[in-house]
Coordinates of C-alpha atoms and ligand atoms in Angstrom, one line a residue:
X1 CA 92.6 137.8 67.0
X2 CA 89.5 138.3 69.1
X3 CA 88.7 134.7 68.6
X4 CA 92.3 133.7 69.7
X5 CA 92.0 135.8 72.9
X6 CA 88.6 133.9 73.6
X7 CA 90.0 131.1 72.7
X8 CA 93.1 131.1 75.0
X9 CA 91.1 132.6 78.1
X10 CA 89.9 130.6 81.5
X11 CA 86.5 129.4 81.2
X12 CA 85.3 130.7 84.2
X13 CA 83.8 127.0 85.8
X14 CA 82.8 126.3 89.5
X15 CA 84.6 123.7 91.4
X16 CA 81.9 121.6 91.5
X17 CA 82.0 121.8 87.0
X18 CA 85.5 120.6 87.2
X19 CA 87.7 117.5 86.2
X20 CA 91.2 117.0 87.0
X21 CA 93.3 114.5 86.1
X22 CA 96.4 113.3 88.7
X23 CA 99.3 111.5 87.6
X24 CA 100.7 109.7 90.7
X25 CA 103.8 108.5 90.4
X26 CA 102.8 105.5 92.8
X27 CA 103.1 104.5 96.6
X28 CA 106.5 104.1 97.3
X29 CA 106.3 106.0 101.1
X30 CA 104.2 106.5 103.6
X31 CA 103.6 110.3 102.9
X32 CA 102.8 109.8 99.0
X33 CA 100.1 107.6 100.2
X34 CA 99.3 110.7 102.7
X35 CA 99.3 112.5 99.5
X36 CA 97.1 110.9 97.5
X37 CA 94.2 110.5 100.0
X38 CA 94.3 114.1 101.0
X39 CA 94.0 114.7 97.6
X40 CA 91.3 112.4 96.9
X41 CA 89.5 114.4 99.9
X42 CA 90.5 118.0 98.5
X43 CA 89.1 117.1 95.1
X44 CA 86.2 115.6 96.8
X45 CA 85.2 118.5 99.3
X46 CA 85.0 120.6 96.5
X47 CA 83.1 118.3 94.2
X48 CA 85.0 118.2 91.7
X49 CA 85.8 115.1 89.4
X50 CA 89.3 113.9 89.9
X51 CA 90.4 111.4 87.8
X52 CA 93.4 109.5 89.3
X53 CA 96.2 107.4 86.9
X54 CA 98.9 105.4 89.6
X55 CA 102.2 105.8 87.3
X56 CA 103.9 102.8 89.3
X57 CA 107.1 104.5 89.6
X58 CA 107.5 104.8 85.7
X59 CA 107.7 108.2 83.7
X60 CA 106.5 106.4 80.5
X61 CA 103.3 105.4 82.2
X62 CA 103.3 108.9 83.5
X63 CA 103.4 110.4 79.9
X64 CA 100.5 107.6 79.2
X65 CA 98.1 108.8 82.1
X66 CA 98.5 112.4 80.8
X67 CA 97.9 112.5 77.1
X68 CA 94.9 109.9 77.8
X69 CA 93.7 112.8 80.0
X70 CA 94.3 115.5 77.2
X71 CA 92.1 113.1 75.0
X72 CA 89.2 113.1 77.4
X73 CA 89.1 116.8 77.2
X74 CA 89.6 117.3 81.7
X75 CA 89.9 121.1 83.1
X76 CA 93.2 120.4 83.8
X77 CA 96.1 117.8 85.0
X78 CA 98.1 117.6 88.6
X79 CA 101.2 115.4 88.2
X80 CA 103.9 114.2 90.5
X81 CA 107.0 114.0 88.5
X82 CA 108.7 110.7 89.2
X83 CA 112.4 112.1 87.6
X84 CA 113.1 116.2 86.8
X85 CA 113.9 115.6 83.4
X86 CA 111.4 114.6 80.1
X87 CA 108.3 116.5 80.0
X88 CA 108.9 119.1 77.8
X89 CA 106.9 117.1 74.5
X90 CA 104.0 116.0 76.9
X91 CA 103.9 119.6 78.6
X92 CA 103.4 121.3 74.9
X93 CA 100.8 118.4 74.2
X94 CA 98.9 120.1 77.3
X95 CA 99.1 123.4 76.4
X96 CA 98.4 123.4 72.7
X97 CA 95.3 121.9 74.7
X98 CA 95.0 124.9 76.5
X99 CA 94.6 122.3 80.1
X100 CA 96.6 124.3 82.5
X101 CA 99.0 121.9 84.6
X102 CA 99.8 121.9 87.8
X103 CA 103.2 120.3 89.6
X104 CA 102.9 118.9 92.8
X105 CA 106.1 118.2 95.5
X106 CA 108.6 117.5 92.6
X107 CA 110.0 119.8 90.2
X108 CA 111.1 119.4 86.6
X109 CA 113.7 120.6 84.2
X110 CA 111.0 122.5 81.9
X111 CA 110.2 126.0 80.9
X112 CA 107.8 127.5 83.3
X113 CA 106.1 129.1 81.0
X114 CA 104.7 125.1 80.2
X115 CA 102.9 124.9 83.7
X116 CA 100.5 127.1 85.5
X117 CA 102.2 126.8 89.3
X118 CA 104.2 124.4 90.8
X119 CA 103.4 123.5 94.9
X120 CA 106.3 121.9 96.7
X121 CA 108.7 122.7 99.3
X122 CA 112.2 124.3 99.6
X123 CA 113.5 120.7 98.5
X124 CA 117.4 122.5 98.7
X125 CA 116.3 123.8 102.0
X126 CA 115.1 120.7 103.6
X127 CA 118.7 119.1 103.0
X128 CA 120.4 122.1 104.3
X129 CA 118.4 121.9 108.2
X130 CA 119.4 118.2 107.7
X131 CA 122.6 119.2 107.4
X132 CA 122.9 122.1 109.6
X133 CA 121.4 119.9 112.3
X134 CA 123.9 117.4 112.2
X135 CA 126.5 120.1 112.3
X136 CA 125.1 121.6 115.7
X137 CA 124.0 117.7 117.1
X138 CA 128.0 116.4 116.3
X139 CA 129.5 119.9 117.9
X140 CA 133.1 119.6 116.2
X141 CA 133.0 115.9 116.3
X142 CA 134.4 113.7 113.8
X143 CA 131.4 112.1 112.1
X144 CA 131.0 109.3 109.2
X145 CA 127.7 109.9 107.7
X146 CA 125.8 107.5 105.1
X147 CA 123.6 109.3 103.0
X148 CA 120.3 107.1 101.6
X149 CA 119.0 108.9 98.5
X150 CA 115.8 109.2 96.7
X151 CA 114.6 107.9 93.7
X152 CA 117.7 108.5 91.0
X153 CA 116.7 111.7 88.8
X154 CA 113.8 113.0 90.9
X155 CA 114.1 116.5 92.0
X156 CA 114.2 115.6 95.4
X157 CA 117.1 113.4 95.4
X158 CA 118.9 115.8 93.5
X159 CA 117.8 119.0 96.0
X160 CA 118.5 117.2 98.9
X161 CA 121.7 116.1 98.3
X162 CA 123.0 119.2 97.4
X163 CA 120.8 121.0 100.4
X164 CA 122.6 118.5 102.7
X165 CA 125.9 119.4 101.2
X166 CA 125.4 123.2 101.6
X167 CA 124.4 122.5 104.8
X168 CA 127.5 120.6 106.4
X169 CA 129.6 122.6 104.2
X170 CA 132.6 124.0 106.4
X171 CA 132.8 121.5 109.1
X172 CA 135.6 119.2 108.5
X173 CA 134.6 117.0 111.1
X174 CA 131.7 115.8 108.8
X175 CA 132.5 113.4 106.1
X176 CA 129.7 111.5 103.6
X177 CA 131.7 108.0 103.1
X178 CA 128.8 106.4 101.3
X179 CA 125.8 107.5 99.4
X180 CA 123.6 105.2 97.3
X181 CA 119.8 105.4 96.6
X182 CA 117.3 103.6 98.7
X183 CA 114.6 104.8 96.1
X184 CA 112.2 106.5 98.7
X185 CA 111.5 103.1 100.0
X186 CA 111.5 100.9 103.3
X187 CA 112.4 97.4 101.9
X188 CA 115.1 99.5 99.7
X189 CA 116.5 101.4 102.7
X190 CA 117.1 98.8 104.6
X191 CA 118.7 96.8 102.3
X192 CA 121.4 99.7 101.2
X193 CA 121.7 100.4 105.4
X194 CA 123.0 96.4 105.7
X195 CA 125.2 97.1 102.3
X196 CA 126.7 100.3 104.3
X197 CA 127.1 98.4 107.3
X198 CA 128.8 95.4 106.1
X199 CA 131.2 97.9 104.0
X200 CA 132.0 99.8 106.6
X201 CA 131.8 98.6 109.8
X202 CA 128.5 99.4 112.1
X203 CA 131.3 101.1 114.5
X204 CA 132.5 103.5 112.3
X205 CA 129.2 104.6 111.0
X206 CA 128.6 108.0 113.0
X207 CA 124.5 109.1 111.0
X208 CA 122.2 108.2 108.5
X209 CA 120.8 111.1 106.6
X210 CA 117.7 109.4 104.8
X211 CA 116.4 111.3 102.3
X212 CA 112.9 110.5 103.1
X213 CA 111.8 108.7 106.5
X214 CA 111.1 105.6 104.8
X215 CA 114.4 104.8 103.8
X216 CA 115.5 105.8 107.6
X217 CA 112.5 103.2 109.1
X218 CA 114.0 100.5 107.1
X219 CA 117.6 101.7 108.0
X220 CA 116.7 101.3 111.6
X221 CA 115.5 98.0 111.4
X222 CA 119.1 97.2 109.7
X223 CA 120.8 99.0 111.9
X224 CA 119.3 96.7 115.2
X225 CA 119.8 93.8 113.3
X226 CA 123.4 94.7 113.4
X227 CA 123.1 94.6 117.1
X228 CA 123.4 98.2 117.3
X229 CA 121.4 101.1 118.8
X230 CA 119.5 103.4 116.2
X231 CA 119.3 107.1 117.5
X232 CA 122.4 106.4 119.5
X233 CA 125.1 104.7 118.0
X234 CA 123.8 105.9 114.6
X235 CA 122.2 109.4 114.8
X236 CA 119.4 109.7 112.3
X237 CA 117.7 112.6 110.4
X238 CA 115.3 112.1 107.5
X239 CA 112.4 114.1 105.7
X240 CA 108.5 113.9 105.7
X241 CA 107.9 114.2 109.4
X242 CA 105.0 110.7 108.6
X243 CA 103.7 109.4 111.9
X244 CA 106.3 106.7 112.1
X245 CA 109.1 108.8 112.4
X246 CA 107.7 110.5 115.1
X247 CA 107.5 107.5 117.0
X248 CA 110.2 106.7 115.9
X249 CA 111.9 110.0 117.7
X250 CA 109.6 109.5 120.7
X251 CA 111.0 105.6 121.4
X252 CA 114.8 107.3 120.7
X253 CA 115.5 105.1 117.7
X254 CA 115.5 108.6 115.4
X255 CA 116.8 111.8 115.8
X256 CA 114.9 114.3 114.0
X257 CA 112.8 114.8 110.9
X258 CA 111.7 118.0 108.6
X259 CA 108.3 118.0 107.7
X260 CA 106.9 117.9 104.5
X261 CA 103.3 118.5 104.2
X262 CA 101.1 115.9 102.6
X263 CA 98.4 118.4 101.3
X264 CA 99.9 120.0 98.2
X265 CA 96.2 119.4 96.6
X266 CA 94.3 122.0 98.6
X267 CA 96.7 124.7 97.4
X268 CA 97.2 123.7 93.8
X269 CA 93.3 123.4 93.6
X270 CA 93.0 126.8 95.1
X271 CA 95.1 127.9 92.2
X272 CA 92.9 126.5 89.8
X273 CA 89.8 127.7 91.3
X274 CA 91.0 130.9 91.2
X275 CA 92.2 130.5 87.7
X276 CA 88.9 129.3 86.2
X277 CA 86.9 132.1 88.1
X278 CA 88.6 135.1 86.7
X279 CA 92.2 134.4 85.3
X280 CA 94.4 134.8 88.1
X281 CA 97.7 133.6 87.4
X282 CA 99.1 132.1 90.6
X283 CA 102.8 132.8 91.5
X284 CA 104.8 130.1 89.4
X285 CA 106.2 128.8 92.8
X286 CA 103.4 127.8 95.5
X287 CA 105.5 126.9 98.2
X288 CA 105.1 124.9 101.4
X289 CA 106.6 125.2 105.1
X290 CA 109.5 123.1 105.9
X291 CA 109.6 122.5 109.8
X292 CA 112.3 120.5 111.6
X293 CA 111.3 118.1 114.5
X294 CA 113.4 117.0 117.4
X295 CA 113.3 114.6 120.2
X296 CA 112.8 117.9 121.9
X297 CA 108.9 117.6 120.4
X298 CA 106.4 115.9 122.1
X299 CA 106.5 113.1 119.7
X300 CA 104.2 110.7 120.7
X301 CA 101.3 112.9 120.4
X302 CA 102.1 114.1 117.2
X303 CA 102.3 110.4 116.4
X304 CA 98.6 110.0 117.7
X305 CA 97.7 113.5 116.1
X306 CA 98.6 112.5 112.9
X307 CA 97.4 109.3 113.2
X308 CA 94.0 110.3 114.6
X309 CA 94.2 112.3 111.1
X310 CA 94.4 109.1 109.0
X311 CA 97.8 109.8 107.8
Ligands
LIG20 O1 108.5 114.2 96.4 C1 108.4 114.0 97.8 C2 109.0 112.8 98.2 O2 108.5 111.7 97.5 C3 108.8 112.4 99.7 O3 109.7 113.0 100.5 C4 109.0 110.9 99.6 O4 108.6 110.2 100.7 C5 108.2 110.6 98.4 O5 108.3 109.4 97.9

């Protein structure tokens, strides 16, 4: 029994003893490329290893990454989860391993008790300010919106959706007539915006809620190609709050963003730290500020703030 305790118990390791292994899910936005460098320099401030595996959008090569860093033996394993659903076999492999896991910015469909924290946002809660902003911008006006969504399956997609549903909920004025997924991505926003446009007639589009501001930076371009005004004649709200929505805002082609913090490493490695050292547990949520951003921000030098931060 004795042995077992030892056994099961946090080597107590200094940051600068420790490798992690992070499975990416890939690039597909600006922010999870602002992701990945600030936790390249997290890991890196602290000296500690980090081993990184890009997943290229797939799950399998997810799974791949992961038990190839159970077999190298690391301290323990950030991942990304590209969809919610599918970890539970991989997640046991870990802990039979005793490598404690840590989720960042997506959720997944898994017992808790298979992860040591998760770090992400209010994902529900970043739809619903979308939402609820729209509300208060349209003031009892009848409004059309197109929704772009996330990757299909991701928590995010899933949590924003329903945030942004909750949050428009009671104001008959507001009506989604089209939603389709733009997978996080610029090139795939834009198409789906000219798919929404041509099916429904630029006129009778009243907003674009993006689910990321990727999708909405591609939508824009689409949207002026249709010889139409973004930020105008299509309001705009997204998530991520990157650099180019905020020029975005501050030139008048979007409306307003909710920022999601790129640095989910520097907590998550806290967490671990602290775990190693003496066995704290860290709360099985780890969560991150959500803040909304308006044309009512000074924009521009947020742009050049963010910017000047290598984002
Ligand atoms: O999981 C976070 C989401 O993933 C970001 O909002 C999006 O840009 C990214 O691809």
């Amino acid at each position: 029994l004795l042995a077992t305790a030892i056994a099961s118990a946090p080597i107590a390791a200094t940051a600068a003893d420790m490798t992690i292994g992070f499975s990416q899910i890939g690039s597909e936005s600006g922010w999870r490329a602002a992701e990945t460098t600030v936790t390249r320099l997290e890991a890196e401030e602290r000296g500690i290893e980090l081993k990184f595996a890009d997943a290229q959008q797939k799950q399998e090569n997810q799974i791949k990454a992961i038990r190839s860093f159970i077999a190298q033996g690391v301290d323990a394993i950030l991942i990304a989860p590209v969809v919610a659903t599918g970890w539970d076999e991989v997640l046991e492999e870990a802990q039979d391993a005793e490598i404690p896991v840590v989720l960042l910015d997506r959720t997944v469909d898994a017992d808790e008790s298979l992860y040591l924290t998760a770090v992400t946002s209010d994902l529900v809660h970043e739809g619903q300010v979308a939402g609820e902003w729209l509300a208060t911008e349209m003031d009892g006006a009848d409004c059309r919106i197109v929704e772009l969504q996330g990757t299909t399956g991701s928590s995010p997609a899933i949590d924003r959706k329903n945030g942004f549903e909750q949050g428009i909920a009671g104001h008959d004025n507001l009506e989604i007539v089209r939603s389709q997924t733009g997978d996080f991505t610029r090139a795939q926003g834009k198409v789906v915006m000219e798919s929404f446009l041509k099916a429904e007639g630029g006129e009778n589009i009243c907003a674009l809620y993006a689910h990321n501001d990727d999708m909405a930076v591609g939508a824009i371009q689409a949207i002026k190609e249709a010889g139409l005004t973004p930020g105008e004649d299509i309001k705009i709200v997204a998530i991520d709050a990157v650099p180019d929505a905020h020029l975005a805002i501050a030139n008048g082609e979007m409306n307003a963003t909710i920022e999601l913090t790129p640095n989910m490493a520097g907590p998550a490695l806290d967490a671990l730290e602290a775990y190693f050292a003496d066995g704290t547990e860290p709360a099985k949520w780890i969560q991150t500020e959500s803040k909304l951003f308006t044309a009512a921000d000074d924009n521009q030098a947020i742009y050049e703030m963010k910017k000047d931060l290598g984002y």
